[in-house]
Coordinates of C-alpha atoms in Angstrom, one line a residue:
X1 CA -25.3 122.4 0.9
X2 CA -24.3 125.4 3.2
X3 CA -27.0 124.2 5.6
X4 CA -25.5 120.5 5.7
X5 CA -22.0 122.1 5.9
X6 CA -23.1 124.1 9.0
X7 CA -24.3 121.1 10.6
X8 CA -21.0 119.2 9.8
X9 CA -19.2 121.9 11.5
X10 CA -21.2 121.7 14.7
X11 CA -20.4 118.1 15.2
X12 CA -16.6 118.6 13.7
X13 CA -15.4 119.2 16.7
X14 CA -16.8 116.6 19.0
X15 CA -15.4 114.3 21.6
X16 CA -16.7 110.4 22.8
X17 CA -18.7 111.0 25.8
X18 CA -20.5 107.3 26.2
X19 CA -21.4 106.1 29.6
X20 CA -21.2 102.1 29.6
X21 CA -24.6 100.8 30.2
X22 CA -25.5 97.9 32.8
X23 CA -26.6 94.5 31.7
X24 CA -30.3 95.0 32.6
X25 CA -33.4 95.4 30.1
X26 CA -33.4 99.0 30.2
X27 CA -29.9 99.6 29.8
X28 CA -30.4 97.6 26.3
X29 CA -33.2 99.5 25.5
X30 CA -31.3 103.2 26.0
X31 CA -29.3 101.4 23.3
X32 CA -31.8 102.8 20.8
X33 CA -32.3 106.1 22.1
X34 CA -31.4 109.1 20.4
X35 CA -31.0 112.9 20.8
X36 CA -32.9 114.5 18.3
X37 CA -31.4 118.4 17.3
X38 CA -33.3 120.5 15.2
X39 CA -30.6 123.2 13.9
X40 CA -32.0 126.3 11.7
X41 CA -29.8 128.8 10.4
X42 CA -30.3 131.5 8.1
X43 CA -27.7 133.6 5.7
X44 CA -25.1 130.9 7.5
X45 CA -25.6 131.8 10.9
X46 CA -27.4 129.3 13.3
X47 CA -31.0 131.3 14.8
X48 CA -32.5 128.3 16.4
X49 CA -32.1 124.9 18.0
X50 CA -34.5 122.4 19.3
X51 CA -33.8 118.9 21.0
X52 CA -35.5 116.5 22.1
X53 CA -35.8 112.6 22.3
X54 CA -36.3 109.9 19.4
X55 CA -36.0 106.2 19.8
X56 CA -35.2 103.4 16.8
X57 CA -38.1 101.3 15.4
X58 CA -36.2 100.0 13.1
X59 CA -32.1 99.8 12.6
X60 CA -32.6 103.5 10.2
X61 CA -36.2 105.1 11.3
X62 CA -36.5 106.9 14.6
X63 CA -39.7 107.3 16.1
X64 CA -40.5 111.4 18.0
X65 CA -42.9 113.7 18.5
X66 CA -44.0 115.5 16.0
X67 CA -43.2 119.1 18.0
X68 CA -39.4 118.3 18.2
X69 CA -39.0 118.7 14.3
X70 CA -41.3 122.1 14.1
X71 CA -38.7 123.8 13.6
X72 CA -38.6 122.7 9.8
X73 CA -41.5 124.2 9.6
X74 CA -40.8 127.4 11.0
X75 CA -37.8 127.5 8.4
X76 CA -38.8 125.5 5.2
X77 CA -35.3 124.9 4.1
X78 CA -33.2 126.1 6.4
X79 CA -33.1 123.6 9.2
X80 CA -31.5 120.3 9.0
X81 CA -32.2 117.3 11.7
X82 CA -29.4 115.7 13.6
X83 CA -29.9 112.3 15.1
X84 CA -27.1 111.6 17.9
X85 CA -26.8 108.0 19.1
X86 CA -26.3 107.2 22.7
X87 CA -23.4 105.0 21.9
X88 CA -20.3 105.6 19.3
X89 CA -18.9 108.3 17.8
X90 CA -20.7 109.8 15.5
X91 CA -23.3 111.8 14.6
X92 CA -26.1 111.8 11.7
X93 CA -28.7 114.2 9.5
X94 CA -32.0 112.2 9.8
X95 CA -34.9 113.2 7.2
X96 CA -38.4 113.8 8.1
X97 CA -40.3 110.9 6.5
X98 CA -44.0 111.0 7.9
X99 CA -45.8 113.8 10.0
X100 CA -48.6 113.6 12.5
X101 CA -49.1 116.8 13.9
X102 CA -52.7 115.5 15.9
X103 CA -50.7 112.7 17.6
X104 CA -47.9 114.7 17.7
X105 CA -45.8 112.1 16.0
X106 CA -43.0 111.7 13.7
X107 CA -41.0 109.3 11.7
X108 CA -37.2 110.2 10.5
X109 CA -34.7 108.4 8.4
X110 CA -31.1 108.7 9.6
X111 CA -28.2 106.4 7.3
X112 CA -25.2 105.2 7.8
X113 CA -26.2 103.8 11.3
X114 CA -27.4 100.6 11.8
X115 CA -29.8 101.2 15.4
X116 CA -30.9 98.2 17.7
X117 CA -34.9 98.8 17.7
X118 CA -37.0 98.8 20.3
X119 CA -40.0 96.7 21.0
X120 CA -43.4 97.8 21.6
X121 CA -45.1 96.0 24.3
X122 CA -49.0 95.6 23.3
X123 CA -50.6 93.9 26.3
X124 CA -52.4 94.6 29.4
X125 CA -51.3 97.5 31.8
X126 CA -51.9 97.9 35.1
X127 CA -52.7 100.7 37.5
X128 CA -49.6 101.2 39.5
X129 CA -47.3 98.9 37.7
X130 CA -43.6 100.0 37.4
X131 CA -42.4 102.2 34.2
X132 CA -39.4 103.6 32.8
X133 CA -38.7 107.0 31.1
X134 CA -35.6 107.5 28.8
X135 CA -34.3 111.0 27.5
X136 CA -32.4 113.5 27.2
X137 CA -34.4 116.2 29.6
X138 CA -33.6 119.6 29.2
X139 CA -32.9 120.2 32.9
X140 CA -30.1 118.5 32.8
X141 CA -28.4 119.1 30.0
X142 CA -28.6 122.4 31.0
X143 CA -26.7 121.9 34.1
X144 CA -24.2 119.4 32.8
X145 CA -23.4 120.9 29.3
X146 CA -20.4 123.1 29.0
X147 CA -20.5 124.1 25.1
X148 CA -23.0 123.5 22.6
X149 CA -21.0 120.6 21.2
X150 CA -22.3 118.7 24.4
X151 CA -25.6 118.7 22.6
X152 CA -24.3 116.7 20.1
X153 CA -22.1 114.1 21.8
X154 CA -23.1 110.7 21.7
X155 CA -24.2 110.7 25.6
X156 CA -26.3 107.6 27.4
X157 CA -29.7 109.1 27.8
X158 CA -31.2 109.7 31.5
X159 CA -33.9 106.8 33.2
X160 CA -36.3 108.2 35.7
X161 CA -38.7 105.8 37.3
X162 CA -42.7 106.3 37.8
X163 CA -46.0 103.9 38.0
X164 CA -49.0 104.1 35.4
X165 CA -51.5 106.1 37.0
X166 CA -54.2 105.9 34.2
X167 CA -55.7 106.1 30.9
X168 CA -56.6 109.3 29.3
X169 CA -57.7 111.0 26.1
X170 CA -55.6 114.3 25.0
X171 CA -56.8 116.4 22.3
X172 CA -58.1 113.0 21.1
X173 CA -55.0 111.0 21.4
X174 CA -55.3 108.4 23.6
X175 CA -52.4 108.8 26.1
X176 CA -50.8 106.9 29.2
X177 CA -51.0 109.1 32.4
X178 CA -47.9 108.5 34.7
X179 CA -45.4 109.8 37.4
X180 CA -41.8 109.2 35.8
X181 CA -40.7 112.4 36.2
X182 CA -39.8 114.3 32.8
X183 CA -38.7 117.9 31.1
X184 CA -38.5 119.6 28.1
X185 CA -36.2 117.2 26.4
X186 CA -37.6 114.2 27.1
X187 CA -40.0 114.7 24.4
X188 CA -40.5 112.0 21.9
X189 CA -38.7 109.5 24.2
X190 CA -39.7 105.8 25.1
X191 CA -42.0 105.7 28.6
X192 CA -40.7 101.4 28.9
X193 CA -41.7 98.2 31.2
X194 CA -39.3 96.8 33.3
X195 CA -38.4 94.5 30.6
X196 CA -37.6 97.3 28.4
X197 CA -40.7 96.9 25.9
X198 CA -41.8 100.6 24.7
X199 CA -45.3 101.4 26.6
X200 CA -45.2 104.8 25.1
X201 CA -44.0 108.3 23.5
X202 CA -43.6 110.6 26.2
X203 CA -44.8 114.1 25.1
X204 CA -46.1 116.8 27.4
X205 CA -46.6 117.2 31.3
X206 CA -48.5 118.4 33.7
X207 CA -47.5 121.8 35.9
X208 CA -47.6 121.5 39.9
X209 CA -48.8 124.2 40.9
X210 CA -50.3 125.6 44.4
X211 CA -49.3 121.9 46.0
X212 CA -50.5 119.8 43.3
X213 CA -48.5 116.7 42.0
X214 CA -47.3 116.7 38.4
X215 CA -48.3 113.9 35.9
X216 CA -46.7 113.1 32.8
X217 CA -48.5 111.8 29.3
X218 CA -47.2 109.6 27.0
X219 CA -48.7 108.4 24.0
X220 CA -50.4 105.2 23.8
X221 CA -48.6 102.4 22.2
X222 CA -52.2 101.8 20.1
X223 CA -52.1 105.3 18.6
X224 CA -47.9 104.7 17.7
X225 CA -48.4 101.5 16.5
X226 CA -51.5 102.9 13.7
X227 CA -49.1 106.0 12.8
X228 CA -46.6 103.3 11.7
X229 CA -48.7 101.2 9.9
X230 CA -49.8 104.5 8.1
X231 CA -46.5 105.0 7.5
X232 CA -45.5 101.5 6.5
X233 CA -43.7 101.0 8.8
X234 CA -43.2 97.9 10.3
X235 CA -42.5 97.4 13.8
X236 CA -41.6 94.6 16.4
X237 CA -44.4 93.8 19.2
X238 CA -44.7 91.2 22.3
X239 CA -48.1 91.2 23.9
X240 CA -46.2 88.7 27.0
X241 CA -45.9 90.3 30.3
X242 CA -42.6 91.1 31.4
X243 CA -41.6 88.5 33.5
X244 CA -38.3 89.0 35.3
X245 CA -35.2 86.3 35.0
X246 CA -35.2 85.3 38.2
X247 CA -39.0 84.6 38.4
X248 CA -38.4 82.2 34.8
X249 CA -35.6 80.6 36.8
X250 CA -38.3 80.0 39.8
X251 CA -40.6 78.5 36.9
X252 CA -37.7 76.7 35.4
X253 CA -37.0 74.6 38.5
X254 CA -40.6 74.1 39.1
X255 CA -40.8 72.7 36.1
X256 CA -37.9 70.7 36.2
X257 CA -38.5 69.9 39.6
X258 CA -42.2 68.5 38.2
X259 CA -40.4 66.7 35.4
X260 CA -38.7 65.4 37.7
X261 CA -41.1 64.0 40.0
X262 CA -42.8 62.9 36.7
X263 CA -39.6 61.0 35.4
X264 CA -39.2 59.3 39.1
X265 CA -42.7 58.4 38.5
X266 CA -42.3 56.7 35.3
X267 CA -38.9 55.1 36.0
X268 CA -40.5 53.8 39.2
X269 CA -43.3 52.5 36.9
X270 CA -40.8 51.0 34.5
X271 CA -38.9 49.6 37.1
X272 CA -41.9 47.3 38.6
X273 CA -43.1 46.5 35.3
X274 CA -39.7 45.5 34.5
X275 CA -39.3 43.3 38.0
X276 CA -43.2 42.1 36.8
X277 CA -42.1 41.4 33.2
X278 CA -38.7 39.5 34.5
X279 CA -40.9 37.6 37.2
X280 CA -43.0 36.7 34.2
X281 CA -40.0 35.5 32.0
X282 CA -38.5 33.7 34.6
X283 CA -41.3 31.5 35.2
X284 CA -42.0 30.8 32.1
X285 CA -38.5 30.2 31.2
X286 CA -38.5 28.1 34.5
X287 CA -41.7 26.0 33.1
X288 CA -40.1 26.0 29.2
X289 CA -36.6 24.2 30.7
X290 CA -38.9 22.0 32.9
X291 CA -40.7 20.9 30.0
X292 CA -37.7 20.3 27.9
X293 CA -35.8 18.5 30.6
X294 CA -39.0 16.1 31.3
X295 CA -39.2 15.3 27.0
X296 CA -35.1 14.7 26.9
X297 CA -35.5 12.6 29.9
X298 CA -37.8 10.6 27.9
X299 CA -36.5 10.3 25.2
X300 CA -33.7 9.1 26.5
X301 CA -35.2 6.3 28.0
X302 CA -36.9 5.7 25.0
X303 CA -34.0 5.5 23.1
X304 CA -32.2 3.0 25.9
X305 CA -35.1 0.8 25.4
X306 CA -34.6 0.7 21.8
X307 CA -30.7 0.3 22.2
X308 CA -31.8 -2.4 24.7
X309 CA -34.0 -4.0 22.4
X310 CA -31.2 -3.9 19.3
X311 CA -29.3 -5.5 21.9
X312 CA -31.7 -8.3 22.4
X313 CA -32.6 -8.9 18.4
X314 CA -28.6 -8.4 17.3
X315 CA -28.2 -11.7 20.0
X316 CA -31.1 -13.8 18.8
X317 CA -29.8 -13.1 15.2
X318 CA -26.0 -14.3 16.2
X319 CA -27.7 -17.7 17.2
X320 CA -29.8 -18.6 14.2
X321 CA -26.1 -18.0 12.3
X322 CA -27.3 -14.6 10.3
X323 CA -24.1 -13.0 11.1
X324 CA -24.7 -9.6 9.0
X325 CA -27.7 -9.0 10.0
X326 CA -26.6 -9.4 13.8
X327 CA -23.8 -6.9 13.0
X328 CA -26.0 -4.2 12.4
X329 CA -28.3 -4.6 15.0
X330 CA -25.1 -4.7 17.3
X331 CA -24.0 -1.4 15.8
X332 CA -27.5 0.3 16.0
X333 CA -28.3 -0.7 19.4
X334 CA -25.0 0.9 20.3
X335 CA -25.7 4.1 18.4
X336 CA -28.9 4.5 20.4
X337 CA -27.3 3.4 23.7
X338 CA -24.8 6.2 23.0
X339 CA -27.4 8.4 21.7
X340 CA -29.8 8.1 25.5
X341 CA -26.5 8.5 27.4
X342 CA -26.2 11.8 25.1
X343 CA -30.0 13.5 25.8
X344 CA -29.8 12.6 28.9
X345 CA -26.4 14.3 29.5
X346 CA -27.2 17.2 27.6
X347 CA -30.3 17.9 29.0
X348 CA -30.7 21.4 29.8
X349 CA -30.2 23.1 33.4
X350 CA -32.4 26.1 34.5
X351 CA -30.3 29.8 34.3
X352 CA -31.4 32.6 35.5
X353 CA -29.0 34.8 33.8
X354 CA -29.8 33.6 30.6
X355 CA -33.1 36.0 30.9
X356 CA -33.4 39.2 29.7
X357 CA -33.1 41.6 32.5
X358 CA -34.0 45.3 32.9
X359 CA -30.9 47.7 33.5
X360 CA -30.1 49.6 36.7
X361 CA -32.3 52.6 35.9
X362 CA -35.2 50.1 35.4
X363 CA -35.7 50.8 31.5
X364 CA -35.5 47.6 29.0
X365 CA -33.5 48.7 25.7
X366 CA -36.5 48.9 23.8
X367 CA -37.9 51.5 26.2
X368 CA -34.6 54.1 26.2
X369 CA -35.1 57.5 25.1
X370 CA -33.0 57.5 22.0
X371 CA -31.5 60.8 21.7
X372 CA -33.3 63.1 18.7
X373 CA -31.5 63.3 15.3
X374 CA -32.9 64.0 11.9
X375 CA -35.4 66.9 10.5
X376 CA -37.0 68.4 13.8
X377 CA -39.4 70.9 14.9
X378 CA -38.7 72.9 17.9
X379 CA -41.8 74.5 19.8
X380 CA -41.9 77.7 22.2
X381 CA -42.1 76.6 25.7
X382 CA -43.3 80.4 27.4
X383 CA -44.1 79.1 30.7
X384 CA -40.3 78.5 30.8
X385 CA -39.1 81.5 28.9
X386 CA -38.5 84.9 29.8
X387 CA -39.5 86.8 26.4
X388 CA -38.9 90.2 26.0
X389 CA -38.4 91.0 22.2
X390 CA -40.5 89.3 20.0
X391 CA -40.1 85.4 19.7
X392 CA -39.9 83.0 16.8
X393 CA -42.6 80.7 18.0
X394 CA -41.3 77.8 16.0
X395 CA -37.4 76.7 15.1
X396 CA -37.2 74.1 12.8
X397 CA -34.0 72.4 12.3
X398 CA -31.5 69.2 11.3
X399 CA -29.4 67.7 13.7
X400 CA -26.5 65.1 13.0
X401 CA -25.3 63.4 16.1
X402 CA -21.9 64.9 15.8
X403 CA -23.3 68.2 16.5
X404 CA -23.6 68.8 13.0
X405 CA -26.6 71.6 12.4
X406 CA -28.3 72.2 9.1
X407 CA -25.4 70.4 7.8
X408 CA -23.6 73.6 8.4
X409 CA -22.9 74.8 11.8
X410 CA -20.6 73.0 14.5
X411 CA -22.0 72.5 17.8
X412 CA -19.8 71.7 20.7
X413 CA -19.6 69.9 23.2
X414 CA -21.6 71.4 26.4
X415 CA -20.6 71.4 30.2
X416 CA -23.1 69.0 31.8
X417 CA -24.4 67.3 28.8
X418 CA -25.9 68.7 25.4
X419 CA -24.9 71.1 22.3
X420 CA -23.3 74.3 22.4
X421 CA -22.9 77.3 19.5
X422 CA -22.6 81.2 20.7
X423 CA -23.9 83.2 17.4
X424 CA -21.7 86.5 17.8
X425 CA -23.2 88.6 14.7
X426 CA -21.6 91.7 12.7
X427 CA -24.4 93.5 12.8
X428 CA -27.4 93.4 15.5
X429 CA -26.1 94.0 18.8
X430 CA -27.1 90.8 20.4
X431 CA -24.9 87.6 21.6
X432 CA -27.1 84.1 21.2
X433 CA -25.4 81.2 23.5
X434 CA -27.7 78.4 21.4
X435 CA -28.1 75.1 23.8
X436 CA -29.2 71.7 22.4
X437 CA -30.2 68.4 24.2
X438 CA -30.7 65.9 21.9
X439 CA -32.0 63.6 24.7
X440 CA -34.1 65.8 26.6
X441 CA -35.1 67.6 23.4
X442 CA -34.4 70.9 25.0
X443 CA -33.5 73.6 22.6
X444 CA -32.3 77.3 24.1
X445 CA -31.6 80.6 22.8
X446 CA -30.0 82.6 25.7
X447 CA -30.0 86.1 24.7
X448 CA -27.7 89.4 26.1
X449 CA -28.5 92.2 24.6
X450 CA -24.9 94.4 25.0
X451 CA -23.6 97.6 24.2
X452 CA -21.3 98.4 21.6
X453 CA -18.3 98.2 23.4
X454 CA -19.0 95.0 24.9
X455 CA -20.1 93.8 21.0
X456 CA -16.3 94.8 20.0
X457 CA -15.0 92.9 22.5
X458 CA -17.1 90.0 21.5
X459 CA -16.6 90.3 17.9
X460 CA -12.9 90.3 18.5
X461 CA -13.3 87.1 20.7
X462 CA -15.4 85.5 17.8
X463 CA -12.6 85.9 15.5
X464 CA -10.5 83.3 17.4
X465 CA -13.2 80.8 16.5
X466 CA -11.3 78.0 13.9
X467 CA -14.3 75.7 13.6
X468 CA -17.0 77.3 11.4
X469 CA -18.6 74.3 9.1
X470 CA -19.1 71.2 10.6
X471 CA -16.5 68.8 10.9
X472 CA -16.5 65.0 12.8
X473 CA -13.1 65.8 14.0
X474 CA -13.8 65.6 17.9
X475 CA -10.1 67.9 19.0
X476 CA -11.8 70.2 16.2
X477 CA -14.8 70.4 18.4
X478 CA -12.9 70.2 21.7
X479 CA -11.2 73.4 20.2
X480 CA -14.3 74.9 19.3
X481 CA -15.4 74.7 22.9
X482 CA -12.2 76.3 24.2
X483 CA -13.0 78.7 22.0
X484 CA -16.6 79.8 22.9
X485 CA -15.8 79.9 27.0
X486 CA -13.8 82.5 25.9
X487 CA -17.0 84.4 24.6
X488 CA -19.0 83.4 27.3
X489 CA -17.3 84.5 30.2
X490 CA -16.7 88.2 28.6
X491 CA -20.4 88.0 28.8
X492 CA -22.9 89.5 31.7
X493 CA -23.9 87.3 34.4
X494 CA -27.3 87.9 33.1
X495 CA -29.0 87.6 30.2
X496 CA -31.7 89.4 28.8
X497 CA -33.7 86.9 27.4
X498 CA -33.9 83.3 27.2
X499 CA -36.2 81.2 25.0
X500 CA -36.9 77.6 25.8
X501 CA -38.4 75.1 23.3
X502 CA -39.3 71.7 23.3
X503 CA -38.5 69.4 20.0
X504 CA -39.8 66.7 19.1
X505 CA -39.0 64.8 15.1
X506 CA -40.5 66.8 12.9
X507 CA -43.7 65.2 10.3

């Protein structure tokens, strides 16, 4: 109790020191970076302090090396763990959970913080490519901090840039050799890819000395990611090369540009077997009315002969004095005098227009794309996506035409066609602007990954929302849209992630 007490006081007095983080991968990432301080005291008064760096694995468990906690060691007891976000207010006592001193690795619990985790990124690594470190290097904080409380002030932790410069084995750990430059601090922080996906733990360095260049060693993702699993732990991981936005907009429009070509292709296709199939028709239909003209015709005459004959017989009958029977020949000869003059009046004309013709684009009715509706399943697209956590490789979902989701959610309305809901959540720090075309079957999850004062904002936005279950009313949709540009234009002009799928009705 007097040690938790002591630590309370130390953060008592401290004051909100966050830097606002830029809309890019690694700024998201620092998101889950800690400070790690190690405070022992004994009879009350504080003799030691370590710090160093810890990043979140899971929204409570904090991944470090396993020499920025020694210090428990050292005093069994008497040395509590602090855990200082980079964003907020607050401070928190972690608690050591699991130990590795020969990969100098270490897992802590810290409650009453919910953390956004990072992701470890498990495939192929290049000489030379690009790499990020985060922490909180020693360096600097002695240069910048003006009291000890500075230690403990939620703080955004500091990026230094390097390349991978190889693969080595360190006291049989295997470890990632690079150039980011990094101190005494920076242990137990995240060595990260462009796209923010963990490569590494940093954890010792090499000295320059007598001219030569320093190296830094982090380790390797494989040895991390079998601590966890010993720990059972479990732990997000993407094996998809980062793949910046502007390079999946590149791919976009070559796709689209392909599907377009494609679609020209087919309408061109459709259009001359429609021409072909209305050619077809209109001969045939020319040939059917030909037919039925020619049979009319005839029959008419027939039936004048036959009128003409009555004719003949009704007179032959008036002579011999059989007066009824004359009367009705007179009366059906005149029936099928009436009846020729009829057929051959009413003998069809040839029209044109009375053919079924194609429409402008060139498609018949039965070959329109009917937009999607019913059960579907929705299928990853990653040539087209630009994947940086890990992915639901499958979304499976009902879809009304009204916009009506899982009978549930309102959709609304999108600018230039489709379905559009922005998921603002209470807890994980992340914005989803969800896109549907029920046409195209194009389904989107647009992700930005934001920091916690942009997540107030956007919670307070979402709270202006009316339209929550689904609803046929189309102002209540109208509305809803109104609504969500609000959301969306408090939102980066980049996202951090965007996953395409392609949908099709589900079996």
């Amino acid at each position: 109790m007097r040690l938790l007490t002591c630590w309370l006081t130390a953060l008592a007095a401290l004051l909100v020191s966050t830097t606002p983080a830029r809309a890019d991968d690694v700024s998201a990432a620092a998101r889950g970076v800690v400070r790690v301080v190690v405070i022992a005291t004994v009879d009350g008064e504080m003799v030691d302090v370590e710090h160093g760096t810890g990043f979140a694995v899971a929204p409570g468990r904090i991944v470090t090396n396993a020499h920025v906690v020694e210090l428990l060691e050292r005093y069994p007891g008497e040395a509590v763990v602090g855990v200082v976000p980079s964003e907020g207010d607050k401070s928190f006592e972690g608690r050591v959970l699991r130990l590795d001193k020969s990969r100098d690795l270490a897992l802590i619990e810290v409650s009453g913080v919910r953390l956004p985790p990072l992701t470890l990124y498990t495939g192929a690594l290049g000489e030379s490519d690009p790499l990020i470190a985060l922490g909180y290097p020693g360096n600097v904080d002695l240069a910048t901090a003006r009291s000890a409380d500075d230690f403990v002030t939620p703080t955004a932790p500091v990026r230094s840039q390097g390349v991978m410069s190889g693969n080595r084995t360190l006291e049989g750990t295997a470890v990632l050799v690079h150039t980011a430059s990094i101190a005494r601090g920076n242990s137990g922080g995240p060595l990260l890819d462009r796209c923010g996906r963990v490569l590494g733990v940093n954890s010792a360095l090499t000295r320059g000395e007598e001219g030569d260049a320093s190296f830094a060693f982090a380790i390797a993702d494989s040895e991390l990611i079998a601590f966890l699993r010993e720990a059972g732990q479990p732990v997000s991981t993407i094996a998809t090369p980062c793949l910046t936005l502007a390079d999946a907009d590149a791919r976009d429009r070559a796709d689209a540009e392909r599907q377009g070509v494609e679609d020209r292709e087919r309408a061109r296709a459709a259009a001359e077997r429609a021409r072909d199939e209305r050619e077809t028709a209109l001969e045939q239909a020319r040939a059917d009315n030909a037919e039925t003209r020619e049979n009319m015709i005839a029959l008419a005459a027939l039936l004048l002969a036959l009128s003409v004959l009555a004719a003949g017989g009704a007179g032959l009958l008036a002579t011999r004095g059989q007066k009824r029977p004359a009367l009705y020949a007179g009366i059906g000869g005149g029936v099928l005098l009436l009846g020729a003059v009829a057929t051959f009046v009413l003998r069809p004309d040839f029209d044109p227009e009375s053919v079924a013709a194609a429409d402008e684009s060139g498609q018949t009715a039965a070959t329109r794309v009917a937009p999607l509706t019913g059960a579907l399943s929705c299928t990853l697209v990653p040539e087209r996506s630009r994947i940086i956590l890990s992915p639901v490789e499958t979304v499976r979902f009902d879809w009304r035409k009204d916009g009506c989701m899982n009978g549930r959610t309102q959709y609304a309305e999108a600018p230039g066609g489709g379905w559009e809901r922005i998921l603002v959540p209470s807890e994980d720090a992340t914005v989803s602007v969800l896109r549907f075309d029920p046409v195209s079957g194009s389904y989107t999850n647009t992700r930005y990954l934001l920091s916690a004062d942009a997540m107030t904002r956007a919670r307070s936005l979402r709270g202006q929302v009316q339209q929550k279950a689904c609803a046929t009313d189309t102002g209540g949709r109208a509305a809803l849209a109104t609504q969500q540009s609000a959301i969306r234009t408090a939102l980066p002009t980049q996202a951090n992630e965007r996953l395409v799928y392609r949908c099709t009705a589900a079996k």
